[in-house]
Amino acid sequence: MHHIDIELIEMTLDVMKYVIGRVSATEHQIGKPKKSEELLALVGETVTPKGVGGEYAFNLWKEHLAKTNVPVDHPRNLAFVPASPTKAAIMFDLITSASSIHGAYWMEGAGGIFCENEAMKWIVSLTGLPEGAFGVFTSGGTAANLSAIVTAREHWRENPEFKREKGLIITSLGAHSSIKSMAKVADVDILLVDSEEHLTGDALMETISTLTEHQRKCLFAVVATGGTTNAGIIDELDSIAAVCEAENLWFHVDAAYGGGALVADSVRHLFKGIEKADSITIDPHKWMFSPYDCGAVIYKNMELAKNAHSQQGSYLEIFKDEGAHGFNPTDYQIQLTRRVRGLPLWFSLATHGTDRYKEAVERGLELAQIAGRLIEAHPDLELVREPSLSCVLYRRIGWEPEDYTHWTYENHDKGFALVTPTKWKNGDTYETCSRFCFINPDTTEKDIQLILETMV
Ligand SMILES: *Cc1c(COP(=O)(O)O)cnc(C)c1O
């Protein structure tokens, strides 16, 4: 006789009901934050010696807490880089949790890692990297960038001449903040080419020529961006690759946001040269419709990543044994214990097929073009620059920085939209402007119109 746990069944049904409601709803409010003290006043103490009970806690979540989060997949959430996980991926994220798979070693996670690798094969195929290139899913772009920088630096330091040197990397002003922070974590110096427009091989060469002899000795890598987070700008990857090859430098492409656009025929040519990279970062949780969190780091030469990241420990030896042999994701990035976070992406790809991904990304690109036309046709609005990938920077003529801030808060407060201001470097000055980033294919032209109409 099986013991039937009624409470467990009830909790499971409650959760499933909530999830079904969440994924099938057509209109959501954009939640707005409350202060921590206000939330505590609303829900009271919840972590107590006896517990408050699942039903009670779940009600607090539904009544008060859930409403203070901004769902990033709201069609009028065009701030930062939004997201839009497929329903298939969200449902399989639940399976991923319920399966308790340790995703570090094949020995324990063969089925899950196999699926992750099938999804990874597709991502790698989009890059055009040569045979032998492969990758692994990480917690996000930050962890992917760190894993790549450490791999590059360790490879460089194999040369005894550099063993005791602090390395140097060059990137551009448009590079993501995580490149600067991860350079700090890896203890390498960083030099920024001072332009937010796309970095070229010529500009890179010019910067290299200004280095001191010691700086040149310590320079080991260049980080180009495949779609800047602020403006969607793709560096001139082909000419940068040529410089890296001639100067014997590691070539990393950070395409955390833009990488999804590799699938789109209309813009694929802009990434020419990415196939020459030594490593690439792509975030499936940005433009590949995966739930949080899911990043990816890809290497031309997997052995170099393994040399840098494989962890040693007496209790880990069994995993490396012949009997357990297979692909061990922990060997190629900074994490040991890991969720098989590529598994939801695999299920979604298997469910929908890769053509649907192509269409959904093309729609994001199209929305940026539509927004551009609506802005140009509007008497009070102007484009700051042509839309690039799915990013649109535009100004409201006559507005001061505080007008943009006020406008953002007002739309957020009404639960209507989340569109945030940014800055664009214009010569020596920074201009505050408004920014759209499109990911969700369900955003409509009407949504864009309604948002622009609030800029009075
Ligand atoms: C978002 C982003 C990152 C950071 O990725 P996380 O997943 O947030 O850690 C890095 N680089 C670029 C270009 C990005 O757009």
Short mmCIF file of C-alpha atoms and ligand atoms in Angstrom, two decimals:
data_model
loop_
_atom_site.label_atom_id
_atom_site.label_comp_id
_atom_site.label_asym_id
_atom_site.label_seq_id
_atom_site.Cartn_x
_atom_site.Cartn_y
_atom_site.Cartn_z
CA MET A 1 0.00 0.00 0.00
CA HIS A 2 1.28 3.38 -0.93
CA HIS A 3 0.76 6.08 1.58
CA ILE A 4 -1.04 8.96 -0.13
CA ASP A 5 0.21 12.30 1.11
CA ILE A 6 -2.85 14.52 0.67
CA GLU A 7 -0.98 17.66 1.66
CA LEU A 8 1.68 17.05 -0.95
CA ILE A 9 -0.96 16.49 -3.62
CA GLU A 10 -2.78 19.66 -2.64
CA MET A 11 0.40 21.72 -2.70
CA THR A 12 1.36 20.29 -6.09
CA LEU A 13 -2.06 21.08 -7.52
CA ASP A 14 -1.97 24.62 -6.09
CA VAL A 15 1.43 25.23 -7.62
CA MET A 16 0.39 23.78 -11.00
CA LYS A 17 -2.75 25.90 -11.01
CA TYR A 18 -0.69 29.00 -10.34
CA VAL A 19 1.81 28.09 -13.06
CA ILE A 20 -0.94 27.44 -15.60
CA GLY A 21 -2.47 30.81 -14.72
CA ARG A 22 0.89 32.51 -15.10
CA VAL A 23 1.84 31.00 -18.47
CA SER A 24 -1.61 31.26 -20.04
CA ALA A 25 -2.53 34.79 -18.93
CA THR A 26 -2.69 37.31 -21.76
CA GLU A 27 -2.51 40.50 -19.69
CA HIS A 28 -0.15 40.98 -16.77
CA GLN A 29 0.44 44.02 -14.67
CA ILE A 30 3.96 45.34 -14.55
CA GLY A 31 4.65 45.00 -10.84
CA LYS A 32 6.31 47.79 -8.96
CA PRO A 33 8.69 47.53 -6.03
CA LYS A 34 7.90 48.33 -2.41
CA LYS A 35 10.40 49.00 0.36
CA SER A 36 11.55 46.00 2.36
CA GLU A 37 9.95 47.44 5.54
CA GLU A 38 6.62 47.82 3.75
CA LEU A 39 6.76 44.21 2.59
CA LEU A 40 7.61 43.00 6.07
CA ALA A 41 4.67 44.98 7.45
CA LEU A 42 2.39 43.29 4.90
CA VAL A 43 3.51 39.69 5.32
CA GLY A 44 4.94 39.56 8.85
CA GLU A 45 7.59 37.10 10.01
CA THR A 46 7.57 34.00 7.80
CA VAL A 47 10.71 32.13 8.79
CA THR A 48 9.89 30.88 12.29
CA PRO A 49 10.78 27.76 14.35
CA LYS A 50 7.46 26.08 13.51
CA GLY A 51 6.95 27.59 10.06
CA VAL A 52 3.81 29.41 8.94
CA GLY A 53 2.62 26.60 6.66
CA GLY A 54 2.83 26.26 2.90
CA GLU A 55 -0.69 27.37 2.14
CA TYR A 56 -0.32 30.53 4.21
CA ALA A 57 3.09 31.36 2.74
CA PHE A 58 1.86 30.73 -0.81
CA ASN A 59 -1.06 33.09 -0.23
CA LEU A 60 1.36 35.78 0.95
CA TRP A 61 3.30 35.26 -2.24
CA LYS A 62 0.19 35.61 -4.41
CA GLU A 63 -1.36 38.50 -2.46
CA HIS A 64 1.65 40.69 -1.84
CA LEU A 65 5.04 39.51 -2.99
CA ALA A 66 4.46 38.42 -6.59
CA LYS A 67 2.94 41.81 -7.36
CA THR A 68 6.14 43.67 -6.58
CA ASN A 69 8.14 41.90 -9.29
CA VAL A 70 8.35 43.10 -12.87
CA PRO A 71 7.73 40.15 -15.21
CA VAL A 72 10.49 40.59 -17.78
CA ASP A 73 8.37 38.97 -20.47
CA HIS A 74 5.68 41.67 -20.38
CA PRO A 75 5.23 42.92 -23.97
CA ARG A 76 5.65 46.54 -22.83
CA ASN A 77 8.75 45.81 -20.77
CA LEU A 78 11.38 47.19 -23.15
CA ALA A 79 13.96 48.14 -20.51
CA PHE A 80 17.53 46.83 -20.18
CA VAL A 81 17.49 43.50 -22.06
CA PRO A 82 14.11 41.94 -21.39
CA ALA A 83 13.34 38.26 -21.87
CA SER A 84 10.59 36.09 -23.21
CA PRO A 85 10.97 32.45 -22.27
CA THR A 86 8.79 30.06 -24.26
CA LYS A 87 6.07 28.26 -22.36
CA ALA A 88 7.70 24.95 -23.29
CA ALA A 89 10.97 26.11 -21.72
CA ILE A 90 9.21 27.33 -18.58
CA MET A 91 7.40 24.02 -18.15
CA PHE A 92 10.62 22.06 -18.58
CA ASP A 93 12.30 24.33 -16.06
CA LEU A 94 9.88 22.78 -13.57
CA ILE A 95 10.97 19.31 -14.73
CA THR A 96 14.59 20.35 -14.34
CA SER A 97 13.92 21.26 -10.71
CA ALA A 98 11.82 18.20 -10.00
CA SER A 99 14.48 15.85 -11.43
CA SER A 100 17.27 16.87 -9.02
CA ILE A 101 20.03 16.40 -11.55
CA HIS A 102 23.59 17.29 -10.59
CA GLY A 103 24.89 18.80 -13.81
CA ALA A 104 28.62 18.79 -13.15
CA TYR A 105 29.54 15.26 -14.28
CA TRP A 106 28.22 12.87 -16.91
CA MET A 107 28.31 10.06 -14.36
CA GLU A 108 25.37 11.62 -12.53
CA GLY A 109 23.68 13.70 -15.19
CA ALA A 110 24.10 11.84 -18.49
CA GLY A 111 20.56 12.29 -19.81
CA GLY A 112 20.33 15.94 -18.82
CA ILE A 113 23.79 16.78 -20.13
CA PHE A 114 23.08 14.91 -23.38
CA CYS A 115 20.07 17.18 -23.96
CA GLU A 116 22.07 20.30 -23.06
CA ASN A 117 24.71 19.24 -25.57
CA GLU A 118 22.14 18.78 -28.34
CA ALA A 119 21.02 22.37 -27.75
CA MET A 120 24.65 23.49 -27.58
CA LYS A 121 25.41 21.82 -30.94
CA TRP A 122 22.80 24.07 -32.52
CA ILE A 123 24.19 27.22 -30.86
CA VAL A 124 27.75 26.33 -31.91
CA SER A 125 26.56 25.69 -35.47
CA LEU A 126 25.22 29.26 -35.60
CA THR A 127 28.69 30.65 -34.85
CA GLY A 128 30.42 28.89 -37.76
CA LEU A 129 33.34 27.90 -35.52
CA PRO A 130 35.44 25.01 -36.86
CA GLU A 131 34.97 21.39 -35.89
CA GLY A 132 36.03 20.66 -32.34
CA ALA A 133 34.56 23.87 -30.98
CA PHE A 134 32.00 23.36 -28.27
CA GLY A 135 30.57 25.01 -25.22
CA VAL A 136 28.84 24.71 -21.91
CA PHE A 137 25.91 26.44 -20.23
CA THR A 138 26.66 28.85 -17.41
CA SER A 139 24.61 30.93 -15.01
CA GLY A 140 24.81 33.89 -17.39
CA GLY A 141 26.98 36.14 -19.49
CA THR A 142 29.02 37.34 -16.54
CA ALA A 143 30.08 33.80 -15.59
CA ALA A 144 30.68 32.97 -19.27
CA ASN A 145 32.90 36.02 -19.73
CA LEU A 146 34.86 35.18 -16.57
CA SER A 147 35.32 31.56 -17.69
CA ALA A 148 36.63 32.73 -21.07
CA ILE A 149 38.96 35.38 -19.64
CA VAL A 150 40.44 32.89 -17.17
CA THR A 151 40.93 30.30 -19.94
CA ALA A 152 42.69 32.88 -22.12
CA ARG A 153 44.90 34.09 -19.28
CA GLU A 154 45.88 30.58 -18.13
CA HIS A 155 46.75 29.65 -21.70
CA TRP A 156 48.90 32.78 -22.03
CA ARG A 157 50.65 32.00 -18.76
CA GLU A 158 51.68 28.56 -19.96
CA ASN A 159 54.59 30.48 -21.44
CA PRO A 160 57.17 30.78 -18.62
CA GLU A 161 57.98 34.29 -19.81
CA PHE A 162 54.51 35.45 -18.65
CA LYS A 163 54.15 33.20 -15.61
CA ARG A 164 54.48 36.07 -13.13
CA GLU A 165 52.98 38.88 -15.18
CA LYS A 166 49.61 40.49 -14.63
CA GLY A 167 47.77 40.28 -17.94
CA LEU A 168 46.11 43.05 -19.92
CA ILE A 169 43.02 42.94 -22.11
CA ILE A 170 41.70 45.52 -24.56
CA THR A 171 38.02 46.15 -25.13
CA SER A 172 35.87 49.14 -26.07
CA LEU A 173 33.71 51.62 -24.21
CA GLY A 174 30.65 49.81 -25.51
CA ALA A 175 31.66 46.55 -23.80
CA HIS A 176 29.35 45.31 -21.06
CA SER A 177 30.09 46.25 -17.43
CA SER A 178 30.71 42.56 -16.65
CA ILE A 179 33.92 42.63 -18.72
CA LYS A 180 35.31 45.30 -16.42
CA SER A 181 34.10 43.52 -13.26
CA MET A 182 35.35 40.11 -14.37
CA ALA A 183 38.74 41.56 -15.28
CA LYS A 184 38.84 42.66 -11.65
CA VAL A 185 37.92 39.18 -10.43
CA ALA A 186 40.57 37.58 -12.64
CA ASP A 187 43.04 40.30 -11.61
CA VAL A 188 43.86 41.45 -15.13
CA ASP A 189 44.22 45.04 -16.29
CA ILE A 190 41.84 46.43 -18.85
CA LEU A 191 42.19 49.15 -21.45
CA LEU A 192 39.13 50.71 -23.06
CA VAL A 193 39.16 52.02 -26.62
CA ASP A 194 37.33 55.30 -26.18
CA SER A 195 34.36 54.97 -28.54
CA GLU A 196 30.89 53.60 -28.21
CA GLU A 197 30.57 53.18 -31.98
CA HIS A 198 31.77 49.86 -33.36
CA LEU A 199 35.36 48.87 -32.68
CA THR A 200 37.44 48.20 -35.81
CA GLY A 201 40.68 46.37 -36.43
CA ASP A 202 42.29 49.71 -37.33
CA ALA A 203 41.26 51.35 -34.04
CA LEU A 204 42.48 48.29 -32.18
CA MET A 205 45.83 48.38 -33.99
CA GLU A 206 46.14 52.09 -33.21
CA THR A 207 45.55 51.42 -29.51
CA ILE A 208 48.08 48.59 -29.50
CA SER A 209 50.66 50.91 -31.05
CA THR A 210 50.33 53.31 -28.07
CA LEU A 211 51.17 50.61 -25.49
CA THR A 212 54.44 50.68 -23.57
CA GLU A 213 56.75 47.75 -24.16
CA HIS A 214 55.73 46.18 -20.87
CA GLN A 215 52.02 46.68 -21.60
CA ARG A 216 52.46 45.05 -24.98
CA LYS A 217 54.17 42.13 -23.33
CA CYS A 218 51.23 41.73 -20.93
CA LEU A 219 48.48 42.10 -23.54
CA PHE A 220 46.94 38.65 -24.05
CA ALA A 221 43.34 39.15 -25.19
CA VAL A 222 40.87 41.38 -26.99
CA VAL A 223 37.17 41.40 -26.13
CA ALA A 224 34.89 42.47 -28.96
CA THR A 225 31.14 42.87 -28.55
CA GLY A 226 28.59 41.16 -30.79
CA GLY A 227 25.74 43.54 -30.04
CA THR A 228 26.42 46.14 -27.35
CA THR A 229 23.89 46.08 -24.56
CA ASN A 230 23.24 49.80 -24.77
CA ALA A 231 22.82 50.22 -28.52
CA GLY A 232 23.01 46.83 -30.27
CA ILE A 233 26.26 47.73 -32.03
CA ILE A 234 28.34 44.88 -33.47
CA ASP A 235 32.09 45.45 -33.56
CA GLU A 236 33.93 44.82 -36.84
CA LEU A 237 34.69 41.25 -35.88
CA ASP A 238 36.49 40.28 -39.09
CA SER A 239 39.16 42.98 -38.94
CA ILE A 240 39.57 42.54 -35.17
CA ALA A 241 40.09 38.80 -35.73
CA ALA A 242 42.82 39.60 -38.26
CA VAL A 243 44.64 41.84 -35.77
CA CYS A 244 44.35 39.21 -33.04
CA GLU A 245 45.78 36.59 -35.35
CA ALA A 246 48.68 38.77 -36.44
CA GLU A 247 49.43 39.88 -32.87
CA ASN A 248 48.91 36.43 -31.34
CA LEU A 249 46.09 37.56 -29.04
CA TRP A 250 43.09 35.63 -27.72
CA PHE A 251 39.92 36.82 -29.48
CA HIS A 252 36.81 36.76 -27.29
CA VAL A 253 33.43 37.86 -28.63
CA ASP A 254 30.86 38.86 -26.03
CA ALA A 255 27.55 38.24 -27.78
CA ALA A 256 25.53 37.72 -24.59
CA TYR A 257 22.69 39.86 -25.91
CA GLY A 258 23.30 39.84 -29.68
CA GLY A 259 24.16 36.15 -30.07
CA GLY A 260 20.52 35.20 -30.57
CA ALA A 261 20.57 37.24 -33.79
CA LEU A 262 23.05 34.77 -35.34
CA VAL A 263 19.98 32.74 -36.30
CA ALA A 264 18.44 35.66 -38.26
CA ASP A 265 19.31 35.65 -41.97
CA SER A 266 18.66 39.39 -42.26
CA VAL A 267 21.57 40.34 -39.94
CA ARG A 268 23.85 37.29 -39.90
CA HIS A 269 26.37 38.99 -42.22
CA LEU A 270 27.03 41.66 -39.56
CA PHE A 271 28.70 38.98 -37.43
CA LYS A 272 31.24 38.02 -40.10
CA GLY A 273 34.46 37.08 -38.33
CA ILE A 274 32.81 35.54 -35.26
CA GLU A 275 33.83 32.16 -36.67
CA LYS A 276 37.46 33.13 -35.97
CA ALA A 277 36.90 33.70 -32.25
CA ASP A 278 38.76 31.75 -29.58
CA SER A 279 35.76 32.06 -27.29
CA ILE A 280 32.21 33.42 -27.46
CA THR A 281 29.60 34.32 -24.84
CA ILE A 282 25.90 33.93 -25.70
CA ASP A 283 23.02 34.24 -23.23
CA PRO A 284 20.08 31.98 -24.11
CA HIS A 285 18.18 33.78 -21.32
CA LYS A 286 18.32 36.94 -23.41
CA TRP A 287 17.47 36.31 -27.06
CA MET A 288 17.02 32.54 -27.16
CA PHE A 289 13.83 32.54 -25.13
CA SER A 290 15.14 30.56 -22.14
CA PRO A 291 14.08 31.15 -18.55
CA TYR A 292 16.60 32.56 -16.05
CA ASP A 293 19.26 31.73 -15.71
CA CYS A 294 21.02 30.41 -18.75
CA GLY A 295 24.21 31.68 -20.33
CA ALA A 296 26.73 29.89 -22.53
CA VAL A 297 30.46 29.99 -23.13
CA ILE A 298 31.85 28.47 -26.33
CA TYR A 299 35.49 27.70 -27.08
CA LYS A 300 37.33 26.98 -30.30
CA ASN A 301 39.65 24.68 -28.34
CA MET A 302 37.92 22.89 -25.46
CA GLU A 303 41.19 21.47 -24.12
CA LEU A 304 42.39 24.95 -23.17
CA ALA A 305 39.23 25.50 -21.11
CA LYS A 306 39.70 22.15 -19.44
CA ASN A 307 43.29 23.00 -18.53
CA ALA A 308 42.05 26.17 -16.87
CA HIS A 309 38.90 24.96 -15.12
CA SER A 310 39.00 21.24 -14.36
CA GLN A 311 38.83 20.88 -10.57
CA GLN A 312 40.98 18.34 -8.75
CA GLY A 313 40.05 16.66 -5.50
CA SER A 314 40.39 13.18 -4.06
CA TYR A 315 36.63 12.74 -3.79
CA LEU A 316 36.16 13.90 -7.40
CA GLU A 317 38.43 11.28 -8.94
CA ILE A 318 35.66 8.75 -9.42
CA PHE A 319 33.96 11.11 -11.88
CA LYS A 320 37.01 11.16 -14.09
CA ASP A 321 37.26 7.39 -14.10
CA GLU A 322 36.95 5.48 -17.39
CA GLY A 323 33.68 3.90 -16.28
CA ALA A 324 32.06 7.29 -15.91
CA HIS A 325 33.52 8.79 -19.01
CA GLY A 326 31.54 11.36 -20.88
CA PHE A 327 31.26 15.12 -21.10
CA ASN A 328 31.77 16.84 -17.75
CA PRO A 329 30.44 20.43 -17.92
CA THR A 330 32.26 21.46 -14.75
CA ASP A 331 35.59 21.12 -16.58
CA TYR A 332 34.94 24.08 -18.88
CA GLN A 333 33.69 26.92 -16.68
CA ILE A 334 33.97 28.26 -13.14
CA GLN A 335 31.22 26.26 -11.42
CA LEU A 336 31.32 22.79 -9.89
CA THR A 337 27.78 21.89 -8.80
CA ARG A 338 25.44 23.15 -11.47
CA ARG A 339 21.84 23.02 -12.58
CA VAL A 340 21.35 21.50 -16.05
CA ARG A 341 20.18 24.93 -17.08
CA GLY A 342 20.36 24.19 -20.79
CA LEU A 343 17.67 21.52 -20.40
CA PRO A 344 14.66 23.88 -20.72
CA LEU A 345 16.19 25.31 -23.92
CA TRP A 346 16.61 21.81 -25.34
CA PHE A 347 12.94 20.96 -24.72
CA SER A 348 11.81 24.22 -26.27
CA LEU A 349 14.01 23.70 -29.35
CA ALA A 350 12.77 20.14 -29.69
CA THR A 351 9.16 21.28 -29.31
CA HIS A 352 9.17 24.24 -31.68
CA GLY A 353 12.03 23.59 -34.09
CA THR A 354 14.79 26.06 -34.90
CA ASP A 355 12.75 27.81 -37.64
CA ARG A 356 10.45 29.22 -34.96
CA TYR A 357 13.49 30.72 -33.23
CA LYS A 358 14.50 32.35 -36.51
CA GLU A 359 11.03 33.87 -36.90
CA ALA A 360 10.86 35.09 -33.30
CA VAL A 361 14.27 36.82 -33.51
CA GLU A 362 13.40 38.37 -36.91
CA ARG A 363 10.25 39.77 -35.29
CA GLY A 364 12.35 41.52 -32.61
CA LEU A 365 14.52 43.06 -35.35
CA GLU A 366 11.41 44.11 -37.24
CA LEU A 367 9.90 45.74 -34.14
CA ALA A 368 13.02 47.91 -33.84
CA GLN A 369 12.55 49.04 -37.47
CA ILE A 370 8.85 49.73 -36.85
CA ALA A 371 9.72 51.77 -33.74
CA GLY A 372 12.28 53.69 -35.80
CA ARG A 373 9.67 54.63 -38.39
CA LEU A 374 7.11 55.66 -35.75
CA ILE A 375 9.72 57.86 -34.05
CA GLU A 376 10.75 59.53 -37.30
CA ALA A 377 7.14 60.25 -38.17
CA HIS A 378 6.52 61.87 -34.78
CA PRO A 379 7.01 65.66 -34.64
CA ASP A 380 8.46 65.67 -31.08
CA LEU A 381 10.72 62.63 -31.37
CA GLU A 382 14.04 61.92 -33.09
CA LEU A 383 16.29 58.92 -33.46
CA VAL A 384 19.66 59.35 -31.72
CA ARG A 385 21.05 56.76 -34.14
CA GLU A 386 19.58 54.24 -36.55
CA PRO A 387 18.14 51.17 -34.77
CA SER A 388 20.79 48.46 -34.45
CA LEU A 389 19.75 44.85 -33.86
CA SER A 390 16.71 45.31 -31.60
CA CYS A 391 17.91 48.44 -29.78
CA VAL A 392 16.45 51.87 -30.50
CA LEU A 393 17.87 55.06 -28.95
CA TYR A 394 15.72 58.14 -29.38
CA ARG A 395 15.15 61.56 -27.88
CA ARG A 396 12.07 63.59 -26.96
CA ILE A 397 12.95 67.04 -28.29
CA GLY A 398 13.21 69.53 -25.44
CA TRP A 399 13.43 67.01 -22.60
CA GLU A 400 15.98 67.24 -19.80
CA PRO A 401 17.36 64.08 -18.10
CA GLU A 402 14.86 64.43 -15.23
CA ASP A 403 11.95 64.44 -17.70
CA TYR A 404 12.98 60.96 -18.88
CA THR A 405 13.26 59.73 -15.29
CA HIS A 406 9.88 61.15 -14.37
CA TRP A 407 8.29 59.64 -17.48
CA THR A 408 9.78 56.20 -16.71
CA TYR A 409 8.47 56.24 -13.13
CA GLU A 410 5.04 57.42 -14.19
CA ASN A 411 4.55 54.61 -16.72
CA HIS A 412 5.93 52.06 -14.27
CA ASP A 413 3.69 53.36 -11.48
CA LYS A 414 0.61 52.93 -13.65
CA GLY A 415 1.62 49.36 -14.36
CA PHE A 416 1.56 50.30 -18.03
CA ALA A 417 5.13 49.96 -19.32
CA LEU A 418 8.76 49.80 -18.29
CA VAL A 419 10.99 51.83 -20.59
CA THR A 420 14.15 53.26 -19.08
CA PRO A 421 16.47 56.08 -20.12
CA THR A 422 20.11 55.61 -21.02
CA LYS A 423 23.06 57.75 -22.03
CA TRP A 424 24.73 57.97 -25.41
CA LYS A 425 28.23 59.35 -25.84
CA ASN A 426 28.18 62.13 -28.38
CA GLY A 427 31.70 63.42 -28.92
CA ASP A 428 32.83 64.39 -25.43
CA THR A 429 29.41 64.68 -23.87
CA TYR A 430 26.82 62.18 -22.78
CA GLU A 431 23.25 62.71 -23.89
CA THR A 432 20.37 61.25 -21.89
CA CYS A 433 17.83 59.62 -24.17
CA SER A 434 15.18 56.91 -24.16
CA ARG A 435 15.87 53.33 -25.20
CA PHE A 436 13.84 50.36 -26.42
CA CYS A 437 15.17 46.82 -26.53
CA PHE A 438 12.87 44.30 -28.20
CA ILE A 439 12.98 40.58 -27.41
CA ASN A 440 9.38 39.50 -26.93
CA PRO A 441 7.81 38.64 -30.32
CA ASP A 442 4.36 39.34 -28.82
CA THR A 443 5.09 43.05 -28.46
CA THR A 444 2.84 44.82 -31.02
CA GLU A 445 3.08 47.99 -33.08
CA LYS A 446 0.15 49.23 -30.98
CA ASP A 447 2.22 48.74 -27.79
CA ILE A 448 4.97 50.92 -29.25
CA GLN A 449 2.46 53.56 -30.37
CA LEU A 450 0.83 53.67 -26.93
CA ILE A 451 4.21 54.13 -25.24
CA LEU A 452 5.28 56.90 -27.62
CA GLU A 453 1.94 58.67 -27.07
CA THR A 454 2.79 59.05 -23.38
CA MET A 455 5.82 61.23 -24.23
CA VAL A 456 3.88 64.49 -24.20
C1 LIG B 1 23.75 41.01 -20.38
C2 LIG B 1 25.13 41.03 -20.86
C3 LIG B 1 26.16 40.46 -20.11
C4 LIG B 1 25.94 39.91 -18.72
O1 LIG B 1 25.16 38.77 -18.77
P1 LIG B 1 24.40 38.23 -17.46
O2 LIG B 1 23.66 37.07 -18.01
O3 LIG B 1 23.52 39.36 -17.01
O4 LIG B 1 25.42 37.88 -16.46
C5 LIG B 1 27.43 40.44 -20.65
N1 LIG B 1 27.67 40.97 -21.87
C6 LIG B 1 26.70 41.53 -22.62
C7 LIG B 1 27.05 42.08 -23.97
C8 LIG B 1 25.40 41.58 -22.15
O5 LIG B 1 24.45 42.14 -22.89
#
